[in-house]
Each structure stands twice: as C-alpha cells, then as structure tokens.
Amino acid sequence: MPKKVYDFNEGTGKMKDLLGGKGAGLAEMSRIGLPVPPGFTITTEACLEFQAKGGKEIDPALWEEVLEHLSKLEKRTGKKFGSVENPLLVSVRSGAPISMPGMMDTVLNLGLNDQTVEGLARLTGNPRFAYDSYRRFLTMFGNVVLGIPHDKFEHILEQYKEKYGVKLDTELSTEALKEIVQAIKEMVKKELGIDFPQDPLEQLRLAVKAVFLSWNNERAIAYRRFNKIPETLGTAVNVQMMVFGNMGSDSGTGVAFTRNPATGEKVVYGEYLLNAQGEDVVAGIRTPKPISAMKDELPETYQQFMDTCALLEKHFRDIQDIEFTVEKGKLYLLQTRSGKRTARAAVKVAVDMVNEGLITKEEAVMRVEPNQIYQLLLPHFDENDKREAVKRGDFLAKGVNASPGAATGKVVFDPDTAEELGKRGEAVILVRAETSPDDVHGMIMAKGILTARGGATSHAAVVARSIGKPCVTGCEAIKVDMERRAFTANSVTIKEGDFISIDGATGEVFRGKIKTEETKFSEEKELQTILSWADEFRRLQVWANADYPRDAQKAREFGAQGIGLCRTEHMFFEEERLPIVRKMILASSEEERKEALDKLLPIQKEDFKGIFRAMDGLPVVIRLLDPPLHEFLPSYEELLVEVTRLRLEGKDPKELEEKEKLLKAVEGMREMNPMLGLRGCRLGLVFPAINEMQTRAILTAAIEVSKEGGTALPEIMIPLVGHVNELKVVREQLEKVAEEVTKESGVKVNYKFGTMIEVPRASLTADQIATVADFFSFGTNDLTQMTFAYSRDDAEGKFLFSYLEKGILKENPFQVLDREGVGKLVKMGVELGRSTNPSLKVGICGEHGGDPSSIEFCHQVGLNYVSCSPFRVPIARLAAAQAALKEKMAKVEKIGEA
Amino acid sequence: MPKKVYDFNEGTGKMKDLLGGKGAGLAEMSRIGLPVPPGFTITTEACLEFQAKGGKEIDPALWEEVLEHLSKLEKRTGKKFGSVENPLLVSVRSGAPISMPGMMDTVLNLGLNDQTVEGLARLTGNPRFAYDSYRRFLTMFGNVVLGIPHDKFEHILEQYKEKYGVKLDTELSTEALKEIVQAIKEMVKKELGIDFPQDPLEQLRLAVKAVFLSWNNERAIAYRRFNKIPETLGTAVNVQMMVFGNMGSDSGTGVAFTRNPATGEKVVYGEYLLNAQGEDVVAGIRTPKPISAMKDELPETYQQFMDTCALLEKHFRDIQDIEFTVEKGKLYLLQTRSGKRTARAAVKVAVDMVNEGLITKEEAVMRVEPNQIYQLLLPHFDENDKREAVKRGDFLAKGVNASPGAATGKVVFDPDTAEELGKRGEAVILVRAETSPDDVHGMIMAKGILTARGGATSHAAVVARSIGKPCVTGCEAIKVDMERRAFTANSVTIKEGDFISIDGATGEVFRGKIKTEETKFSEEKELQTILSWADEFRRLQVWANADYPRDAQKAREFGAQGIGLCRTEHMFFEEERLPIVRKMILASSEEERKEALDKLLPIQKEDFKGIFRAMDGLPVVIRLLDPPLHEFLPSYEELLVEVTRLRLEGKDPKELEEKEKLLKAVEGMREMNPMLGLRGCRLGLVFPAINEMQTRAILTAAIEVSKEGGTALPEIMIPLVGHVNELKVVREQLEKVAEEVTKESGVKVNYKFGTMIEVPRASLTADQIATVADFFSFGTNDLTQMTFAYSRDDAEGKFLFSYLEKGILKENPFQVLDREGVGKLVKMGVELGRSTNPSLKVGICGEHGGDPSSIEFCHQVGLNYVSCSPFRVPIARLAAAQAALKEKMAKVEKIGEA
C-alpha cells in the first residue's frame, strides 16, 4: 500500500497532485529551510479512496498512518496531543491540487478541550489567550465540522458582548470568554444532542473526515463544473502545529503578496494585525495595517519577512501570496502559493520577471491568460472617478464578479422595460432578484445585469457571459422591492430610473454614474512586449474579420496579418444603398436587375478599395453575398398589418395595390427556415448576376489600388458550399468575369477562389471540394448551427442557456468550439482537403477564431490562420503562442518519458 | 496495341463492355451456330480513343484494322465492297454496353452508289428492289450521317408519290424511284455543297465516325445523366453484311419477344412484314402482322424461328428481344437482347423461369427491379375502362412517361388555380407548355402533370418524381393555348375544367375520366412468391413507419416485421384533440398543463393499444413528441390580420383582448428557424411533463394489451438527440416513470429506450450516445436537412429542383441517400455506436428506408433493419435481398479472382 501521509519535510513543491497546492507549498518551504511550523499532509489519494469506499468512515489503515505521523510531530515539537502540561495544538486545512474555494477551509487550535485549555493558560501564563483560543476553536469546529450555522455562534458572542457592554471581541474578559465557551457547548448539545467532542484524537478524526466530505459539497461541485476541474483530483488535508499570533504585541498575523496584485508593481503588498489570529485579518473588526508599518513595529521581523519574500519569489519564480504568523517575534510561514492578479498585473509581472532574468520569454507568454487580455481591453471604470464615488459614499455593495466589463445605466426591474428602453438607445442596468429564461430579451438590450441571488453559474451569469454583458450576481446586500420598484443597499434606496454603475470584473456596485474608459492598445507597452514575444512562438497566423476600412485599420493596429472575413452584405444594408438593393431583388426582368446591379458596382468597388488600402500587402478574404434576400426586404408582418389596414379603410386603392404587390413579392421570398434556405452560393446559382457584379467590383478595386502603387491580395470566398459541383459551377462562371476584367484593364492581380466550410457535408466531402478551391475557411458559426441543429436565433433563449445551467452542455458551443462534434468535422475537413490539394490554405472565420480554447484546437489540427474580431486579435496572438508552446512542452515531456 | 476490331465469330456474349450489347449478342449467336449474317464489331475502346484524341478523325491504324476485317468479310461472303458485279452491302449500327436510345441508330444498305445499284439490280433481277434500297440508303445516310433533317427526304418522297398518284411507297415504280434518288442527291448537294459520297469506303468511314460522334450528342448525354450511365463506356460499331427482307413475298423482316413483355405470358410475341426492310415494321405505314400469322405464310421459317426463340431463351436464360430478317425463305438473326418488360411481366417471367428450371431463385430475385414493384402497386387504369375510352376515340396523345401512376382530373392551366382547387379537394391535372420553379406550388396540389415540351429530365419530370405525382412530359401533340385556356390534341379541344386522364407509366393521355384501380397485394401470387424468396436471402429486416392501427395492419400485410416509426404528433393533430393540446401548450401554470395532459393520457393510450394489437409480438418504435409546439397553434399571420382588424374596428374589446393574448402567446413560440429550434428532445427537457405523459400512455397500453393476452414490445424513441447528456437526462426521467407504472400495475413489460440519429453531431459522437441507448434509428430526412443545410420546406422549390436540372446534384438527396456525405455520417454512427455498445440495434426510419439504392447502402453498413411506408415494404424486402445477393456475388467474384 502506498504511503498516504507525508511529513512536510518528506515532500516537495512538485507534488501538488498528491499533496495539494497548500501541502506542496509547505513541503517546498520546509525543504528550502524556511521557518514553517511542522506538520504533515494526508494525500489526495486518501481522499479519493475515502470517496470510493462510499465516504463513510476513515480507513483504519489510514488512521494508523496519521497516528504515526502525529506521534512523530509530538516528538519533534516536544508537545503532546491532549496533554495538559504541554498540549500540542494543530490547524487542519484542506488543500486541493488546484485552488478551490467552496470546500471546508480551516480549523485552528484543534486539540483544545476543557483540560488542555487550562494547560495552555498555565503554559502561556495567559488565561485570556487560552480561553479566546478555545472559543475560536469551538466556533470553527462547531461550524465547519459539526455543521452548525455560523450565526448561532455569532449570536452567543453578541449576547455576551452586550452583557458585558463591550464592542470588540478583544475587550471580553477571561471570565466572559469562559461563559461563552460554556454557552457554546450547551448550544451544541442542544443542536446535535451530543457533547462537544473533548477527545483531541476524535476531534482530529472528525476534522479530517469533514475535509474529505467537503470535496463533494454542492458549492465545490458547482465550482468544479464551472471551472472545468476534474472530479478525480481529490483534496489533501494539512495538519500543522499551531503557532500563535495572538500572544501579545510581539506577535501577529498577516497576508501579503510579493508584488502588487492589482498593478504588478514590484513592492511587497499586504497587511497584518498585531496580537491576532488567523481570521481576524480578514474579519474586518480591527483594521489591519499595511505591511510597510511593520518596519517600525517589528523591524527585525520585517527585514526577515522581506528577505523571505525575495527568496520565495526567486525560488518559485512567480508572485507569491503568503500567509504568515509572528509568535513572540519569531516569523512562521503558513502558506505560499502563486498570487492571483489582475490582467494588468499579470502582464506587467510577466514582462518584469523576464527583464529581471527570473523567467524566460516562453514562461512569460504562458503566464498571461488570453482572456485576461480581453478584460484588459474591455471598458473599465476611470480610477479617479471611481475613487471619488467611493469618497462620496456611493459604494453600494459587492457581489459575484460574474461577467467582466464596466457599465453605467438607469435601473430597470423587468425585462420588457429593459428591452423597450434599450431599443430606444438608453443605457439600462437590469436589476432582478434572479433571472430566468423569460428575461433573456431584456438582458440582451441592457448594458449590464445585477442580481441579488445566484453565483457564478447562475442563469444570469451564464447568459451574461454568453452575450458579453457585464454582470454582478449574488449581490445579497441588495434588497429588491418589486412593488415599490426600488432596491436598497448600504442603507440607500435606488428607484427605477436612477443611475447605478456595476463592475463585472470586481463585482462592485455603485450609486450614480462612473466614467468608463477603454484601454488604448498603443499605450500598453508591456502588453505589446508580451504579444511580440508571443509572435515569436506561434505558428498560427492571426487574421481579423472586418467589413469596413475603419475595422480593417483597427485590426491591423492590433496586429492582424490579413482579413479572414469581409462580409459584403453589411455594405448592402447601408441606408442609401438599401433601396437599390431592394430594386435588384424585386426586379421583374433581368434588365431591371442589371440596372440596379450596375448602380451598386461602383459603390461596392469603393468599399473594397478602402479595405485593400488599409490592408496593403496583406490578403483580404471577401465573402460573396450570403444572407437570404428577404433580409433586405421590408418586414412581412408589418406589410401584412398595413395591407390589412388599407383594405379595411378602403381609402387609398393605389397605395393598397402597391403594398399588396410588395407583400406578394416579400411573401414569395419568405422561407420556413431561412438558415437552411436560399442563401450563400445558392443565391449565386439562382441569380448569377449578383456574384458577377461583386467579383467585378472586387477585382476592379484591386486593379485600381495596384495602379495607385498599393498591393491588393483579394481572395474571393464562396459561401455555404455543400457539394463540389456548386463551387465548380460558380468558380467557372466567376473565373470568366476575372478574365474579362483582366483583359479590359490590362492589369493582372493575384486573386484566389475558395470556399467557406460551414455545411457538414462540405467537411465530409472536403477531398472533392478541395480540388476546385485555393483555400478553405471554416465558418464555425454555421457549422455549429448545422452540426448541433441549433438555430442561434432561436436556441439560446429557448433552451441553450437552460442546457448550460443544467450542465447538459459544459460550454456554449457558439463560443467555445465543440471539439467532440464540430471539431471532428473541422479535423476531417482539413485532412480530407489537404489529401487532394496539399497547398490548400485553411483558416477559420467563425467567432471561435477569437476564443483561446478554440484557437488551441485550430493549432492542433494544423490550420494556417484564425480570423477573429479586431478586438480579439491580441487574445488570439497570445492564445496561438500558448498553443504552440504547449505542444512543444508536451513533446519535450514525451521525449523525457521515453 | 490491343485488337480494336472483332469478327462476330471472334467474340462471345460476355464481351459486352468491349463489343457493346448488340455486338456481344451477335457474337454469341454466331458462336452457338445461329444464322447471323457475317460481320465485325469495332470496339468501345476504339470509340473512347477517338474521343480522347479530340473526336476529329478515325485513327489510321484503326482504319487499317477495319479494312483487314472488311476484306475477310468479302472473302467469307464471296461479295466485294464497291463491286458492280457482286456488291457487298453492309449495315452500320451503334451498340453501347448498356442499351441506350439517343445515339445514331442504323444505316442500312451501305455500299450502294450509282454503279453498285445497277449491279444489285442485275444480280437480283429486281431493279425496283435495287433502287428502293438505294433510296433508303440515301435517306438514312443523308439524315443520320450527313445530318440533313428527315423531313427534307420525306418531302421529296411525298412530291413523287403525288406526282405518280400513289399512296404507298411500295406502289412507286422503278422509274419513280430513280427520279427520287436523283432528287435526293440534288437536294444533298444544295444543302451541303458536296456530292453525295459515292465511294463505299468513304461511306463506311463517315458512318463509323458518325456513330462515334453520336456518343456525345445532347440526347445521349442527357439519357446517360438521367440513367446514371458512366461517360466512360463508349459505344461499339457493328458492320454487318446486309440481308434483304424486301426481296419478294418469301422475304420479310420482324421483331419479337420470346414471351409477352406486357403480361409475361409464355408465348412468342411480335410482328413482321413480308417484303419489307428494317424500319418498315415500326414506321406504321403498313400494318405488321402478328408472329402467329407466319405459321401460315412461311410455315417452315416459322418453325425454325420458334425453335430459335426457345434456344435463345434457354441459352440466355431470359426473355429475348429479337430482330430478324427472312431473305428468300432463309432466316437471319440481326439482334438479340434481354427484353424490356412491364413490372407485371418481370415478376411473372422470373417466377415462371424458376419453375421451368431455367434460372435459380437468386436470379429470379435479381431480375425484378424493386422500383418496378412500386409501379405494380401504384394506381393504374382499369383495363376495361381504358379499352372503352380508346374505342370511344378518347385517346389524345402519347408523351414521355416521366413519372409513373395514373390520374384523372380537371384540366387547369396555371399553378395558382391548381393550388386553389387542389386545396379545396378537387382533382386537377396541371397542363403547361413546360414548367418552371414558379409552378411547384401548383404541381404539389395537382393529381398529375402534363407538359407539351421537355423530356424525362425536364423540370416537370424531375419535380413530379420528387413529389411522387404521375407525369407525362414532352407530349408534343398537344397544343396549349393559354389565351383561350384550352389545348388541342388529336383534333379535340380540351377546355379548362374538362376532365382528362393521364398514365405516367405509359405516357398516354385520354379525354374524360378513366377509372383507376389499385393492385390488391394479396391477390398478386407471383409477387408474393418472389418476395418470399427474397425473404430467404435478405439479412436486413424490413419494418414500417405507421402512425395509426390501420397503417400498422396494412404494413403487416405487406410483410413488415415491426414498426420502426410511430409518430405521436399526428395523433395530437386530430380534430377533437387539438383544443386539449393547445391548452397544454398555452398553460400558464404547471397545474393547468397537467390537467390538459391528464386528458390526453387516456386518448393516447387507446392509440397505442390499437397499434400494439395490430403488431402483436412484433416491436413498435414510438417516437415521443417531436415538432415545434407552434405547429399545434393557430397561424400567427392569421391572428395578426385578425387583431389588426379588431383594433381598427374597435367594436369588440373583449374579443380583441382575447385574440391579443393568443397572438402574444403564439408570438412567444415563433422561431426564425423552427427546424433548428425548440423541438425533439429539447421539448422534453423544457416541458418534461409531456414526455412523462406519453411514456405512461405507452407503457400502460402495453400492460393492458398484455393483460388481454397479447405481446406488446414498445421501444421508446427520443428524437433529435445531439449530445449524450440530453438522452441521459431524458432517459433517467422516463425510466422513473416506467418504474412507477410497473409498480402500480404489478406487470412488467419489455421496453427499450433509444434515440433517433438525425443531427450530425449525434453521428459524430455516437460512441458516447450509444452508452445510454438500446437502439438507434437514423432519421435520414432530418440528417439530410442538417448535413446539406437544406430546409426541405424551402429548398425544393427555391433551388433543389434547379440543382437537379443543372446536374449539380445527380439525385434528390431526400429520395436517394447521399452516400458521400450523409452516408458517411450514417456509417460513422453505426461503427462508433457499436464500438461502445455491441448489442445496439440500428435501423433507419427516414424516407430513404423505402428507396432501393439507399437500402443497398443500409445493408452495406450493417444496419439491422430499414423502416419505410407500408406501401414500400415489398420494395424494401426485394431491395434488401438484392443487396445481400450482390454482396454474395461480389465475394464469390473476389475469391474467383484470388
């Protein structure tokens, strides 16, 4: 049987899987000689075994091992568990391989009972300290191990503070504390019908079991599901000798980051409290002091702590998040782990550490989460304005940071109002106790969402992330009163129509307006540095989707290496053009249609020239007209109502006749399922003149730009091909146009013809299609629609969000490429396509092109480029580099194993 | 270089690919010693080489080989090509490996010129015969080789018949014929500017080239495309010594089938003409006599012919279609091939030949085209009633038999009227000069379609076959006059609203009504025999799709071994139930919904009991509710018009309020693309109560039937699953219901849970899905929709038919399973599914389950059963057997090759 318990000095920092993050950190610190209170770790394997056996009792063999280590600990510390003379007290903490809130946290001072507390009092000569420690132990153990709600303990404490007329816990006398201890024990007996466990070994056994069980509590499961943490990790349990920060003014406890986790600045950042234990620092009863104050209060310890911080950073080569305790002037480290940081800090620290020689460029690139960059580029509150708001007392509450971004708007309490005002262009924040599928239409039109209930996986959170809206959930401090159409928080009442501001990245809610600002990419020097390093490592090119010259310009600034999707239909929708487009569609003869197309030709040509100029020297993929034509026509329903009205009124027969004609034309174009109807290349096969006009406009634009001295590289993309013959016929027809244009102008431009792969059949028969295509571009939006049979227009509100909530789907497949289904088709498409056309260029232009996980997949299946919205180009550059580095590391590891 | 020319006695009947069907037949007849005029065949390879070299000139090497064979032919016959003394005359005929109308047919009497005609006259002592032969040659060669329209020749003939006051060609004198010959030569000179080729070798060279070129004429290409004949076959050319049926009353020519090709009766069936050549028999100028008349006119030859027929049938083991000529009492065979036959004859002959010991049961099963059985079971005209119509002179015209089935109805001339009357339940026949995509809505509502123009691949033909309507196209004898809204044919005028009857299987059009009748399956003893043999060979089971007990009953009569798809929604649509269904859908509370469902439960239960009783002992797959719920609600558009009206009138505020409420509810259910929206298992996940009610109804029905002593085998099918979790969740929920029902009743029934595979993702992840499914059923209708991204509702009229016309698609993928795309998903689904669940039962319930080609594919990929409409069960039984036999034959061949 493998070893299930490790002394801290038996493990190393690399044994995270077995010892958990906390255990491995303690082991590593012990190993490098830092002052860590001795203790041992029960492995994650022991936890999994416990679960596998039904999660009932601690295995006797395991318990035997625990007892052995406990006895070693006693020897090492010279103290004895349960001894009155010199009692050994321990803390018991959970620690999974991945940091995971939601599990049982900490029990301090375990080992105390009615006898040992007296021993501790005698030993320390400080009965108040002893009884305060006992009171804390009873509270923590009673709450987290025995499961009694926290407020029952609070209630007793408050009772006695009232009785003795004191405000702070620290003001309670030893006698008062003794009474409290008694009261707690009685309460526990009343609640559970048992005496509070007095046997320290029994206490330990129960605490270990409680940690094991907490792996499967609801919050932990929800957290794992949300963060895609495997169920099979398990948690370790750390048992560690207590040291006491509450032994007087030469003692204390604190937390610190080795650098500022918000800005990345290289200054130790944290706070501490003298004469305090564990939770006091975060409980907010006494105000902790900044670390810098220690320099005066405990100068020697301060210096020792600074040196330790430097040592830890150097050793772990990353920002460390440290917990420490000072017992009578002696520094003890209780925990170290990689520090969580903001996007800004992540970027700065990564760059700084390369400059300091601490890490390599590869490591720096791997250190920044691509999605964090997105946060960095999202609108956020102006720091000064936010500070002013706080000063004015406008801070209202803090909830769960469910979907990043900052937003300011008028409060509305129902989705219909949100939709109505939103459509009018007003900025609104939808505030609800919680949201349901019926609220989606309002959420879509709101600038941000705030709910009183629900966590990071609640309906509101899932939907908000899906639609990219800032969202704060579970903000329990706000009380929504639907009848009065108002909510209260922080003693302030906010009525419907009042302004609030929410920050979905921090979970903060403020009264009134706070200015938001966007990050200026060009000024983000450190981000640029990281991205330039990323560019050195990635194999995937990053292109952008842009329909207008201004977007192309922006994409290029962000580093795009081409335009992967220029949608020509957006040009058709512009106001002055729409009437011409309608004429073209409703033309009753080919001549009439030609006339309209002739008018569109020069307009389209100018559009393309602008894009070619912006992308001078880089390829531009232009997709021929794609959407069903009725999208350009007036609404059938509105026409129907109008015709009905005109018929009933009978006043204007001419108008009626005209509208009836139009209604009939629009009706003729209606489709049951336009997504699966007359669109894409099918349009070009039924109305070839549209494609021909567009091809002529593209190539003429390219020629004119090249005459200006520029280099236009048009790639003409034929959408929605499902059968090789479609592409063959369209391509032949358009090659003719290309030859004509070349002949007319006497100028030859480089052009390519290719297709979108967005119909499952195209992937399945990609070997055939590739014989007539120069390039493929995976249109994974449509491919996802067809592969899942989800209409994006319908699915999200009607069932998709509910699927995500229920965990039927783990991710929204429109955001994260579904590797098992859609991904299989992508892989097949690439492999089959290249099998008959080895020089085939393959990219992706669906929204997945900007999603890090999907980009990794695109790298793995060997795409040439991803194309995403300009805003996401930096994310894609980083994600592409990480994908390449991961592949490299996996290879190295494989060689290492071999 | 391989041999390119074969003497008839060098080849065999098995060399069809190289010698063409005709050449191989002649070779085989020569081989077995039958009297065949000597000759040789130029191979299909020579034709393909000619095409490959650009189709310009006959290769000199080939010509050399032809000349060698010609000289051998001269030696054998003692005649000489171009000799005046004893001229060798030949026929030149095309002959592809597959019988193929549309190519150049025949040139007779080649070798005649101004000199040899005199020699022939002397040799036969019959100048009239000689000049008649010359006239025929000039006409045939001038038309088919030189390309001069036939009517130019007819015109000259008519002129001279008029000049000499005769009616029949045979009445023309030698002098008259000489004048005609002269007139033809002058006309040719005028038309082409060249003298009529007099050199026999030049004649032969031109004729061979004309045959080669005719392989690629438009009609031939269209025929090949329609019949899926590969372009790579090529045609052979047969050059054969002429024998003359026009050498007096002891000579003649005729065609015959060894059995009656309409009924299958074992009697030689055909006709002949004395003193006639080739085309006279079919030209219809003289009425040919039935073969039986030969017994008196040429008794010896008759007996010889009868013996030959028997011999040929025994040798070829199939009905033969024979051309023969009698020259001065001597019988010559000019062609033999398998005879085309009606569905009825095919079945009867196959069964008879097994009984006669001529062929095996396997061969009999392979001899009948499954789709022919469909024709046999389609409605057809009552023979007596049709005979009466012919007697009354009601036969109007004959066109192309474009889509089988018989129909009677009122003539309408535009699709809108057809649609309107059709919707009112009137039987109409849509008559058009030709159809276009704008006509489809009318075609769908008509009972049949008749067009004046277009062949078997015209728009009308393609659409009619797609929608399963009888159709006659290219009926050039009818003249449509849209202004008078009438057509004329056979001197009769048919006005809009008059009745006509059309037979799409024969192409016949009649005035007035003709009774149609359906075949009674139970009375078709020979068909039953063939099918019972088929059952011995097939591995695939054949199930049926049936929604009602009466359909299930019918399916069972046709031999179905289970119900593969029982759609429960049809039950929901029935009139008395719809209001309850609507209440359920629009329920504002769960209680209200439950109340409606409780009302539906007993009704559904009775439906299922009926089906279980009909299918006693056989499995019944019942699909849970599938369509989007708005299909059960009133039309949104109609409500919109009504609400608009009520609003404008302002008279009935209560009615308005009610309708507005309903409008809002219906609007809430509307979807942009319902095909990809809230339907299938998604419904069950959003409204679990519906599924639960249905499951309870199914299992309670099964229990009650089993209490009656029956055996119900329900298989509950959950539709539209795309992710394993969908099926997992629904199944778990319904297993609970099943356990409840079992517990309540105390009776255990065998039930299964499975899913439709109809979403591409389901096929792609079938390994996952199969872990929670007992069976798969491929819903290839939807799978085709998603894989192609074709909405069936929209695609067919808007572009699919046009794709078929243009040859972009070879088949309608909704009729014939697309093996390259959809088929790949089916194969993947089967293999992946069985990889994790080896006992998985797999079937297909899309319409493809009744299509022979698709059934073959289902056999190949190892499905357990196909399920199709009851009517198609016999077709499927036969097709499944053929698939199995083909597989067996391929295996045998492979072993033979090894």
PDB file of N, CA and C in Angstrom, chain A residues 39 54 83 132 150 201 277 280 345 357 385 409 449 494-495 525 570 611 648 663-664 719 739-740 750 822 839 841 898:
ATOM      1  N   GLY A  39       4.460  19.742  10.541  1.00  0.00           N
ATOM      2  CA  GLY A  39       3.151  19.120  10.361  1.00  0.00           C
ATOM      3  C   GLY A  39       3.235  18.062   9.281  1.00  0.00           C
ATOM      4  N   GLY A  54     -17.352   4.994  -0.414  1.00  0.00           N
ATOM      5  CA  GLY A  54     -18.702   5.422  -0.030  1.00  0.00           C
ATOM      6  C   GLY A  54     -18.706   6.634   0.880  1.00  0.00           C
ATOM      7  N   SER A  83      -2.226  16.596  25.924  1.00  0.00           N
ATOM      8  CA  SER A  83      -1.527  16.754  27.202  1.00  0.00           C
ATOM      9  C   SER A  83      -1.937  18.062  27.841  1.00  0.00           C
ATOM     10  N   ASP A 132      -9.707  32.483  24.791  1.00  0.00           N
ATOM     11  CA  ASP A 132     -10.069  33.054  23.488  1.00  0.00           C
ATOM     12  C   ASP A 132      -9.798  32.035  22.383  1.00  0.00           C
ATOM     13  N   HIS A 150     -23.247  29.403  11.300  1.00  0.00           N
ATOM     14  CA  HIS A 150     -22.331  30.335  11.927  1.00  0.00           C
ATOM     15  C   HIS A 150     -23.052  31.325  12.817  1.00  0.00           C
ATOM     16  N   LEU A 201      -8.091  13.323  19.654  1.00  0.00           N
ATOM     17  CA  LEU A 201      -7.993  12.405  18.525  1.00  0.00           C
ATOM     18  C   LEU A 201      -9.327  12.315  17.779  1.00  0.00           C
ATOM     19  N   GLN A 277      -5.199  36.421  15.558  1.00  0.00           N
ATOM     20  CA  GLN A 277      -5.100  35.074  14.988  1.00  0.00           C
ATOM     21  C   GLN A 277      -5.896  35.011  13.695  1.00  0.00           C
ATOM     22  N   ASP A 280      -8.857  37.048  12.008  1.00  0.00           N
ATOM     23  CA  ASP A 280      -9.026  38.438  12.431  1.00  0.00           C
ATOM     24  C   ASP A 280      -8.671  39.418  11.319  1.00  0.00           C
ATOM     25  N   ALA A 345      -1.681  43.435 -13.910  1.00  0.00           N
ATOM     26  CA  ALA A 345      -0.550  42.952 -13.117  1.00  0.00           C
ATOM     27  C   ALA A 345       0.080  41.734 -13.790  1.00  0.00           C
ATOM     28  N   GLY A 357      15.406  38.567 -15.326  1.00  0.00           N
ATOM     29  CA  GLY A 357      16.103  37.300 -15.525  1.00  0.00           C
ATOM     30  C   GLY A 357      15.504  36.158 -14.723  1.00  0.00           C
ATOM     31  N   ASP A 385     -12.456  58.604 -11.066  1.00  0.00           N
ATOM     32  CA  ASP A 385     -13.889  58.784 -10.920  1.00  0.00           C
ATOM     33  C   ASP A 385     -14.452  57.781  -9.919  1.00  0.00           C
ATOM     34  N   GLY A 409     -25.826  52.767 -16.074  1.00  0.00           N
ATOM     35  CA  GLY A 409     -27.120  52.938 -16.724  1.00  0.00           C
ATOM     36  C   GLY A 409     -28.238  53.124 -15.725  1.00  0.00           C
ATOM     37  N   ILE A 449     -26.137  43.608 -16.018  1.00  0.00           N
ATOM     38  CA  ILE A 449     -27.129  42.862 -15.251  1.00  0.00           C
ATOM     39  C   ILE A 449     -26.638  42.735 -13.813  1.00  0.00           C
ATOM     40  N   ILE A 494     -32.485  52.883  -4.146  1.00  0.00           N
ATOM     41  CA  ILE A 494     -32.335  53.223  -5.565  1.00  0.00           C
ATOM     42  C   ILE A 494     -33.655  52.921  -6.248  1.00  0.00           C
ATOM     43  N   LYS A 495     -34.232  53.957  -6.872  1.00  0.00           N
ATOM     44  CA  LYS A 495     -35.529  53.770  -7.526  1.00  0.00           C
ATOM     45  C   LYS A 495     -35.335  53.486  -9.015  1.00  0.00           C
ATOM     46  N   LYS A 525       2.481  49.357 -23.394  1.00  0.00           N
ATOM     47  CA  LYS A 525       3.800  48.907 -23.865  1.00  0.00           C
ATOM     48  C   LYS A 525       4.104  47.478 -23.419  1.00  0.00           C
ATOM     49  N   HIS A 570     -23.098  43.608 -45.205  1.00  0.00           N
ATOM     50  CA  HIS A 570     -23.227  44.792 -44.363  1.00  0.00           C
ATOM     51  C   HIS A 570     -23.212  46.052 -45.221  1.00  0.00           C
ATOM     52  N   ILE A 611     -10.697  48.957 -48.116  1.00  0.00           N
ATOM     53  CA  ILE A 611     -10.158  47.820 -47.349  1.00  0.00           C
ATOM     54  C   ILE A 611      -8.794  47.401 -47.895  1.00  0.00           C
ATOM     55  N   LEU A 648     -59.169  47.500 -45.049  1.00  0.00           N
ATOM     56  CA  LEU A 648     -60.327  47.821 -44.223  1.00  0.00           C
ATOM     57  C   LEU A 648     -60.741  49.272 -44.407  1.00  0.00           C
ATOM     58  N   LEU A 663     -46.165  43.049 -50.799  1.00  0.00           N
ATOM     59  CA  LEU A 663     -46.432  41.945 -49.870  1.00  0.00           C
ATOM     60  C   LEU A 663     -46.276  40.614 -50.586  1.00  0.00           C
ATOM     61  N   LYS A 664     -46.806  40.544 -51.780  1.00  0.00           N
ATOM     62  CA  LYS A 664     -46.738  39.301 -52.539  1.00  0.00           C
ATOM     63  C   LYS A 664     -45.285  38.933 -52.855  1.00  0.00           C
ATOM     64  N   PRO A 719     -19.646  31.242 -50.257  1.00  0.00           N
ATOM     65  CA  PRO A 719     -20.159  30.664 -49.008  1.00  0.00           C
ATOM     66  C   PRO A 719     -21.101  29.488 -49.192  1.00  0.00           C
ATOM     67  N   GLU A 739     -11.305  36.943 -65.958  1.00  0.00           N
ATOM     68  CA  GLU A 739     -10.557  37.059 -67.213  1.00  0.00           C
ATOM     69  C   GLU A 739     -10.975  38.308 -67.978  1.00  0.00           C
ATOM     70  N   GLU A 740     -12.270  38.560 -67.991  1.00  0.00           N
ATOM     71  CA  GLU A 740     -12.766  39.765 -68.668  1.00  0.00           C
ATOM     72  C   GLU A 740     -12.144  41.016 -68.075  1.00  0.00           C
ATOM     73  N   ASN A 750      -3.221  39.300 -58.407  1.00  0.00           N
ATOM     74  CA  ASN A 750      -3.265  37.977 -57.809  1.00  0.00           C
ATOM     75  C   ASN A 750      -4.607  37.801 -57.120  1.00  0.00           C
ATOM     76  N   VAL A 822     -18.334  19.247 -33.649  1.00  0.00           N
ATOM     77  CA  VAL A 822     -17.941  20.183 -34.704  1.00  0.00           C
ATOM     78  C   VAL A 822     -16.449  20.042 -34.993  1.00  0.00           C
ATOM     79  N   SER A 839      -1.554  22.169 -51.158  1.00  0.00           N
ATOM     80  CA  SER A 839      -1.223  23.574 -50.943  1.00  0.00           C
ATOM     81  C   SER A 839      -2.416  24.372 -50.435  1.00  0.00           C
ATOM     82  N   LYS A 841      -4.831  26.446 -48.403  1.00  0.00           N
ATOM     83  CA  LYS A 841      -4.687  27.294 -47.218  1.00  0.00           C
ATOM     84  C   LYS A 841      -5.975  27.161 -46.411  1.00  0.00           C
ATOM     85  N   ALA A 898      10.366   8.921 -22.603  1.00  0.00           N
ATOM     86  CA  ALA A 898      10.788   7.790 -23.439  1.00  0.00           C
ATOM     87  C   ALA A 898      12.164   7.262 -23.023  1.00  0.00           C
TER      88      ALA A 898
END
